[in-house]
XYZ file of C-alpha atoms in Angstrom:
470
model
C 154.981 -20.023 162.416
C 153.364 -20.206 158.971
C 151.144 -17.404 157.650
C 148.154 -19.757 157.796
C 148.708 -20.477 161.493
C 149.226 -16.762 162.232
C 145.919 -16.097 160.523
C 144.147 -18.786 162.554
C 145.523 -17.580 165.899
C 144.918 -13.904 165.148
C 141.358 -14.696 164.137
C 140.898 -16.625 167.392
C 142.242 -13.664 169.362
C 139.859 -11.368 167.513
C 136.980 -13.632 168.504
C 138.215 -13.608 172.098
C 137.919 -9.835 172.378
C 134.771 -9.685 170.285
C 132.772 -12.074 172.462
C 134.051 -10.527 175.689
C 132.514 -7.314 174.352
C 129.288 -9.012 173.238
C 128.558 -10.652 176.583
C 129.410 -7.421 178.392
C 127.010 -5.393 176.264
C 124.175 -7.924 176.061
C 124.261 -9.061 179.700
C 126.410 -7.105 182.128
C 125.519 -3.618 180.989
C 121.936 -4.200 182.128
C 123.191 -5.702 185.392
C 125.118 -2.445 185.870
C 121.953 -0.456 185.064
C 119.669 -2.413 187.409
C 122.089 -2.605 190.336
C 124.205 0.532 190.304
C 123.419 3.251 187.767
C 120.507 4.879 189.606
C 121.614 3.992 193.123
C 120.765 6.858 195.449
C 117.317 7.429 193.962
C 114.157 6.253 195.691
C 112.716 2.871 194.698
C 109.979 4.227 192.418
C 112.347 6.591 190.589
C 114.942 3.849 190.221
C 112.417 1.432 188.680
C 111.135 4.157 186.368
C 114.525 5.008 184.904
C 115.647 1.379 184.702
C 112.546 0.824 182.574
C 113.339 3.834 180.367
C 116.960 2.802 179.782
C 115.834 -0.753 179.016
C 113.292 0.566 176.490
C 115.889 2.839 174.875
C 118.401 0.005 174.487
C 115.792 -2.337 173.025
C 114.368 0.327 170.709
C 117.733 1.502 169.383
C 118.999 -2.020 168.761
C 115.791 -3.118 167.045
C 115.856 -0.122 164.698
C 119.556 -0.568 163.953
C 119.126 -4.268 163.218
C 117.047 -3.359 160.148
C 120.143 -1.725 158.680
C 122.492 -4.698 159.186
C 122.066 -6.095 155.646
C 122.761 -2.589 154.324
C 125.883 -2.433 156.492
C 126.813 -5.781 154.961
C 126.400 -4.305 151.477
C 128.593 -1.314 152.407
C 131.313 -3.730 153.499
C 130.868 -5.893 150.382
C 131.199 -2.780 148.200
C 134.311 -1.491 150.006
C 137.467 -1.467 147.885
C 140.764 -0.602 149.617
C 144.335 -1.843 149.469
C 143.667 -3.488 152.853
C 140.675 -5.421 151.516
C 137.037 -4.810 152.308
C 136.873 -6.171 155.858
C 139.920 -4.836 157.714
C 139.089 -1.098 157.683
C 135.656 -1.674 159.195
C 137.033 -4.184 161.672
C 139.548 -1.681 163.064
C 137.380 1.466 162.914
C 134.390 -0.336 164.388
C 136.510 -1.937 167.112
C 138.073 1.312 168.301
C 134.934 3.480 168.279
C 132.654 0.839 169.808
C 135.278 0.212 172.508
C 135.402 3.875 173.497
C 131.590 4.048 173.472
C 131.310 1.000 175.744
C 133.512 2.713 178.279
C 131.305 5.819 178.216
C 127.996 4.000 178.816
C 129.458 2.257 181.869
C 129.475 5.605 183.682
C 126.786 7.746 185.268
C 127.867 10.693 183.094
C 129.440 12.548 186.039
C 126.451 11.911 188.290
C 123.794 13.034 185.794
C 121.909 9.729 186.136
C 120.811 10.914 189.592
C 121.177 14.706 189.508
C 119.654 15.242 186.051
C 118.197 11.990 184.673
C 116.608 13.683 181.645
C 119.930 15.048 180.396
C 121.535 11.700 181.158
C 118.981 9.903 178.965
C 119.590 12.304 176.051
C 123.359 11.849 176.194
C 123.042 8.106 176.727
C 120.849 7.774 173.627
C 123.413 9.580 171.450
C 126.347 7.500 172.707
C 124.456 4.217 172.459
C 123.457 4.895 168.835
C 127.127 5.490 168.003
C 128.129 2.353 169.900
C 125.562 0.113 168.246
C 126.301 1.394 164.731
C 130.058 0.879 164.871
C 129.719 -2.390 166.749
C 127.559 -3.607 163.848
C 130.265 -2.753 161.311
C 132.863 -4.593 163.391
C 130.618 -7.577 164.079
C 129.611 -8.107 160.455
C 133.108 -7.492 159.094
C 134.674 -9.951 161.543
C 132.376 -12.922 160.949
C 132.046 -12.255 157.204
C 135.770 -12.810 156.718
C 135.558 -16.596 156.857
C 134.347 -17.209 153.260
C 136.908 -14.639 152.048
C 139.781 -16.350 153.840
C 139.033 -19.746 152.266
C 136.507 -21.511 150.011
C 137.525 -24.928 151.300
C 134.992 -26.366 153.747
C 137.682 -28.063 155.862
C 139.776 -24.889 156.249
C 136.651 -22.872 156.969
C 135.843 -25.380 159.677
C 139.345 -25.014 161.113
C 139.130 -21.216 161.098
C 135.702 -21.311 162.704
C 136.943 -23.789 165.318
C 139.872 -21.519 166.219
C 137.524 -18.540 166.324
C 134.961 -20.283 168.478
C 137.667 -21.464 170.844
C 138.729 -17.848 171.256
C 135.182 -16.563 171.599
C 134.410 -19.235 174.185
C 137.370 -18.101 176.279
C 136.360 -14.473 175.834
C 132.684 -14.837 176.726
C 133.094 -17.412 179.469
C 136.200 -15.817 180.891
C 134.260 -12.582 181.185
C 131.462 -14.418 182.981
C 133.935 -16.019 185.379
C 135.797 -12.791 186.131
C 133.119 -10.081 186.079
C 132.233 -10.355 189.781
C 135.866 -10.555 191.037
C 136.972 -7.682 188.758
C 134.124 -5.377 189.789
C 134.651 -6.275 193.457
C 138.439 -5.771 193.234
C 138.241 -2.299 191.728
C 135.392 -1.361 194.032
C 137.521 -2.198 197.087
C 140.598 -0.601 195.510
C 138.840 2.714 194.895
C 136.392 2.943 197.788
C 137.496 0.443 200.405
C 134.019 -1.103 200.369
C 133.190 -4.632 199.288
C 129.873 -3.602 197.731
C 129.843 -3.243 193.923
C 130.140 0.344 192.728
C 129.951 2.389 189.532
C 133.750 2.726 189.643
C 134.184 -1.042 189.755
C 131.971 -1.441 186.703
C 133.879 1.306 184.872
C 137.207 -0.484 185.267
C 135.640 -3.738 184.168
C 134.350 -1.995 181.012
C 137.794 -0.471 180.382
C 139.414 -3.911 180.342
C 136.805 -5.242 177.924
C 137.039 -2.178 175.652
C 140.824 -2.472 175.343
C 140.567 -6.201 174.608
C 137.920 -5.662 171.939
C 139.732 -2.880 170.084
C 143.185 -4.429 170.458
C 142.154 -7.874 169.255
C 140.430 -6.346 166.205
C 143.692 -4.642 165.225
C 145.638 -7.901 165.621
C 143.146 -9.786 163.449
C 143.362 -7.133 160.735
C 147.164 -7.248 160.752
C 147.584 -11.007 160.342
C 144.630 -12.023 158.139
C 144.641 -12.138 154.339
C 141.759 -12.375 151.895
C 142.031 -15.293 149.486
C 141.388 -14.164 145.900
C 139.843 -17.149 144.094
C 137.918 -17.392 140.845
C 134.655 -17.564 142.799
C 135.382 -14.197 144.430
C 137.025 -12.361 141.516
C 134.205 -13.323 139.137
C 131.643 -11.942 141.579
C 133.327 -8.710 142.604
C 131.008 -6.212 140.933
C 129.221 -3.702 143.145
C 125.481 -3.891 143.751
C 122.738 -1.682 145.129
C 120.523 -1.854 148.207
C 117.690 -3.559 146.320
C 120.091 -6.346 145.340
C 120.946 -6.820 149.012
C 117.413 -7.757 150.003
C 116.896 -9.819 146.840
C 119.982 -11.850 147.736
C 118.581 -12.614 151.167
C 114.993 -13.329 150.117
C 116.007 -15.651 147.268
C 118.356 -17.699 149.474
C 115.828 -20.074 151.021
C 118.419 -22.050 152.992
C 119.753 -18.871 154.560
C 116.254 -17.814 155.599
C 115.276 -21.158 157.162
C 118.592 -21.358 158.981
C 118.186 -17.780 160.214
C 114.712 -18.563 161.566
C 115.964 -21.657 163.375
C 118.933 -19.800 164.844
C 116.766 -16.878 165.921
C 114.658 -19.092 168.197
C 117.787 -20.733 169.618
C 119.641 -17.458 170.185
C 116.723 -15.757 171.924
C 116.251 -18.782 174.190
C 119.955 -18.893 174.991
C 120.358 -15.244 175.971
C 117.050 -15.262 177.836
C 118.721 -17.689 180.225
C 122.312 -16.436 180.268
C 121.166 -12.840 180.696
C 119.628 -13.563 184.101
C 121.827 -16.376 185.424
C 123.458 -13.946 187.830
C 119.979 -13.335 189.286
C 119.597 -17.117 189.670
C 122.593 -17.265 191.981
C 121.892 -13.974 193.735
C 118.147 -14.237 194.328
C 116.975 -17.825 193.725
C 119.862 -19.809 195.220
C 121.120 -17.069 197.505
C 124.797 -17.793 196.807
C 126.033 -15.011 194.518
C 129.681 -15.757 195.355
C 129.235 -19.116 193.592
C 128.366 -17.393 190.296
C 131.998 -17.761 189.231
C 131.248 -21.463 188.653
C 129.185 -20.422 185.619
C 132.242 -18.935 183.949
C 134.499 -21.806 184.995
C 132.117 -24.509 183.767
C 131.313 -22.709 180.536
C 134.994 -22.123 179.851
C 136.029 -25.722 180.541
C 133.154 -27.196 178.521
C 133.955 -24.791 175.691
C 137.625 -25.797 175.689
C 136.551 -29.432 175.429
C 133.691 -28.980 172.962
C 135.258 -26.708 170.343
C 138.121 -29.035 169.297
C 135.591 -31.889 169.158
C 133.467 -30.148 166.527
C 135.399 -31.214 163.377
C 135.437 -34.828 164.608
C 131.759 -34.862 165.561
C 130.711 -33.111 162.346
C 132.577 -35.721 160.324
C 131.176 -38.559 162.417
C 127.504 -37.556 162.437
C 127.277 -34.413 160.186
C 126.437 -30.927 161.358
C 122.715 -31.674 161.332
C 122.923 -34.217 164.142
C 125.530 -32.258 166.081
C 122.961 -29.441 166.207
C 120.123 -31.799 167.212
C 122.130 -33.452 169.983
C 123.161 -30.066 171.333
C 119.592 -28.801 171.551
C 118.579 -31.994 173.353
C 121.228 -31.469 176.034
C 120.240 -27.833 176.529
C 116.580 -28.735 177.030
C 117.713 -31.302 179.609
C 119.640 -28.545 181.402
C 116.397 -26.646 181.996
C 115.030 -29.700 183.768
C 118.103 -29.664 186.041
C 117.708 -25.960 186.855
C 114.024 -26.405 187.610
C 114.478 -29.259 190.085
C 117.796 -28.105 191.619
C 116.473 -25.944 194.418
C 119.620 -24.759 196.227
C 121.617 -27.937 195.482
C 124.799 -26.713 193.783
C 125.668 -30.186 192.487
C 122.483 -30.346 190.426
C 122.966 -26.730 189.372
C 126.487 -27.599 188.237
C 125.212 -30.565 186.221
C 122.630 -28.299 184.620
C 125.351 -25.800 183.726
C 127.393 -28.555 182.038
C 124.392 -29.648 179.963
C 123.634 -26.007 179.158
C 127.093 -24.798 178.138
C 128.767 -27.845 176.582
C 126.562 -27.899 173.439
C 126.609 -24.150 172.814
C 129.887 -24.089 170.910
C 128.858 -27.107 168.836
C 125.504 -25.524 167.950
C 127.120 -22.208 167.050
C 129.725 -23.854 164.802
C 127.075 -25.979 163.087
C 125.082 -22.843 162.282
C 128.096 -20.716 161.356
C 129.435 -23.309 158.929
C 126.047 -23.757 157.281
C 125.562 -19.993 156.906
C 129.074 -19.702 155.472
C 128.304 -22.429 152.944
C 125.119 -20.582 151.991
C 127.339 -17.907 150.377
C 128.123 -20.363 147.573
C 124.553 -21.690 147.655
C 123.227 -18.189 146.989
C 125.847 -17.617 144.283
C 124.952 -20.945 142.654
C 121.215 -20.287 142.813
C 121.044 -16.544 142.081
C 124.329 -15.725 140.319
C 125.303 -13.128 142.959
C 127.999 -13.630 145.595
C 127.199 -11.730 148.803
C 129.732 -12.541 151.524
C 129.153 -9.810 154.098
C 125.432 -9.570 153.361
C 124.943 -13.317 153.839
C 127.099 -13.511 156.955
C 125.435 -10.386 158.367
C 122.340 -12.466 159.126
C 124.040 -14.355 161.955
C 125.352 -11.270 163.794
C 121.989 -9.621 163.140
C 120.226 -12.457 164.909
C 122.724 -12.442 167.780
C 122.118 -8.727 168.245
C 118.383 -9.309 168.089
C 118.815 -11.950 170.775
C 121.053 -9.614 172.759
C 118.357 -6.961 172.538
C 115.825 -9.385 173.959
C 118.372 -10.204 176.658
C 118.573 -6.513 177.598
C 114.781 -6.361 177.704
C 114.424 -9.579 179.692
C 117.006 -8.563 182.300
C 115.264 -5.251 182.898
C 111.779 -6.796 182.865
C 112.608 -9.733 185.133
C 114.527 -7.499 187.542
C 111.481 -5.283 187.997
C 108.723 -7.947 187.787
C 110.453 -10.340 190.195
C 111.619 -7.652 192.620
C 115.323 -8.177 191.842
C 116.492 -4.553 191.713
C 118.634 -2.235 193.814
C 119.355 -3.483 197.323
C 116.985 -6.481 197.182
C 118.400 -9.737 198.574
C 117.656 -13.453 198.555
C 115.556 -13.036 201.711
C 113.296 -10.506 199.974
C 112.175 -12.941 197.274
C 108.589 -14.204 197.115
C 107.241 -17.420 195.592
C 105.581 -15.324 192.893
C 108.853 -13.572 192.088
C 110.718 -16.886 191.815
C 107.993 -18.274 189.516
C 108.201 -15.186 187.295
C 111.951 -15.636 187.074
C 111.758 -19.334 186.129
C 109.042 -18.702 183.535
C 111.219 -16.305 181.538
C 114.590 -17.874 182.311
C 113.775 -21.599 181.893
C 110.285 -22.579 180.712
C 109.828 -20.305 177.696
C 113.449 -20.751 176.501
C 113.039 -24.561 176.559
C 109.999 -24.281 174.270
C 111.887 -21.973 171.893
C 114.785 -24.455 171.719
C 112.422 -27.201 170.571
C 110.945 -24.954 167.864
C 114.480 -24.174 166.659
C 115.286 -27.880 166.403
C 112.159 -28.695 164.391
C 112.895 -25.980 161.823
C 116.533 -27.019 161.459
C 115.755 -30.710 160.998
C 112.896 -30.330 158.525
C 113.810 -27.223 156.511
C 117.613 -26.842 156.399
C 118.910 -29.171 153.659
C 122.305 -27.567 152.859
C 124.638 -30.379 153.947
C 128.403 -30.654 153.626
C 128.070 -32.944 150.602
C 125.653 -30.603 148.868
C 128.004 -27.657 149.414
C 130.987 -29.515 147.946
C 128.934 -30.307 144.848
C 127.861 -26.658 144.525
C 131.473 -25.387 144.743
C 132.540 -27.842 142.031
C 129.692 -26.698 139.765
C 130.545 -23.020 140.325
C 134.226 -23.555 139.533
C 133.255 -25.350 136.329
C 130.782 -22.572 135.444
C 133.359 -19.781 135.865
C 136.194 -21.693 134.200
C 134.178 -21.713 130.959
C 133.885 -17.912 130.884
């Protein structure tokens, strides 16, 4: 196998572990909190501490997000014999993996016996987790412009990566319930989900995340081109924010993606509740992972062809249209699994295409910013996309906790306990508001993002000519 193919497959494997971790942290950690962590407490106490943990997670992640561009600048200014990305990829992967495992415990029963001490320890561990996850996240996705300046090869790398991330995220969704149930039965003999079952699930994800980061670091190689070597000087924190503010295409794209990402996780974060409390068929939740995985396997390889056929702009627009249609399906489905399944196809099939459209445009904005401002900022520029995903993940954490409490979907509640008001509250935050946000995202992308594939190719040619004269 050639070095280029090893790099592509290792990058895909890194994305596999990375997205398994992301979906676990942004979605299933809060499911663990709302269903298991405070089990044994009375209803009022349980709701109280679920609310506190939710607030802590949201608060910590919002504060940390402010520092993401600075983390990007630290990575951009890193100089080692291994390059500037690999050290942070490995260190971040290992430490965030260990931290994930810790937060999927009740700290030896402290969550019930001494909740105050539990909250103090949880806060410390979660700050460590979120900080090192940020270094890993930004380092991983910022590697693409360093691995190649060619748009086609970047597209290939991103396609491999998104294929891996689709398998990681959707595979996790498909297997979370069986894995938790298996280890629950194995350790307690009971079929009801337990803290031990969640711990073993987290262990699997942590090992995958850290291990795949190491594999990516081993088989990837930064491509030293004139565009990168001529822009290798270090810069300060003020330059970081100047680079972002002056890159108008990056800002418009970030705004568009923010609305999309928040809408997406607002739905995915509570889909398990949809099957458990709205449909009353939690055992059928595995179909979410199966459908999302199959549609991802089909969609990702189609991206280069579709982007060439209709350009990234219209791939993005078509994808948003299908996702809005999926909300219509979910709203009218009732308990009909066939309509639910159709809605899931419309919801998940476009996601990979939308992500790749955005990722490729953000990657191209590295050269756009260099062309416009004279400063090349790879990690800083690419940090905006992980920043927005984490922001969306934070909202997902908040939404899961809020919906669980507001709709009465906590603790031992069942499908039979649901009220019409609770179902309406669920649909408002899971379907109606996200559909509106998707439409806003589309309008911004279509009217404000003008960095096309042709424009990027012209910019690269101009930059190469500019530097060749020096």
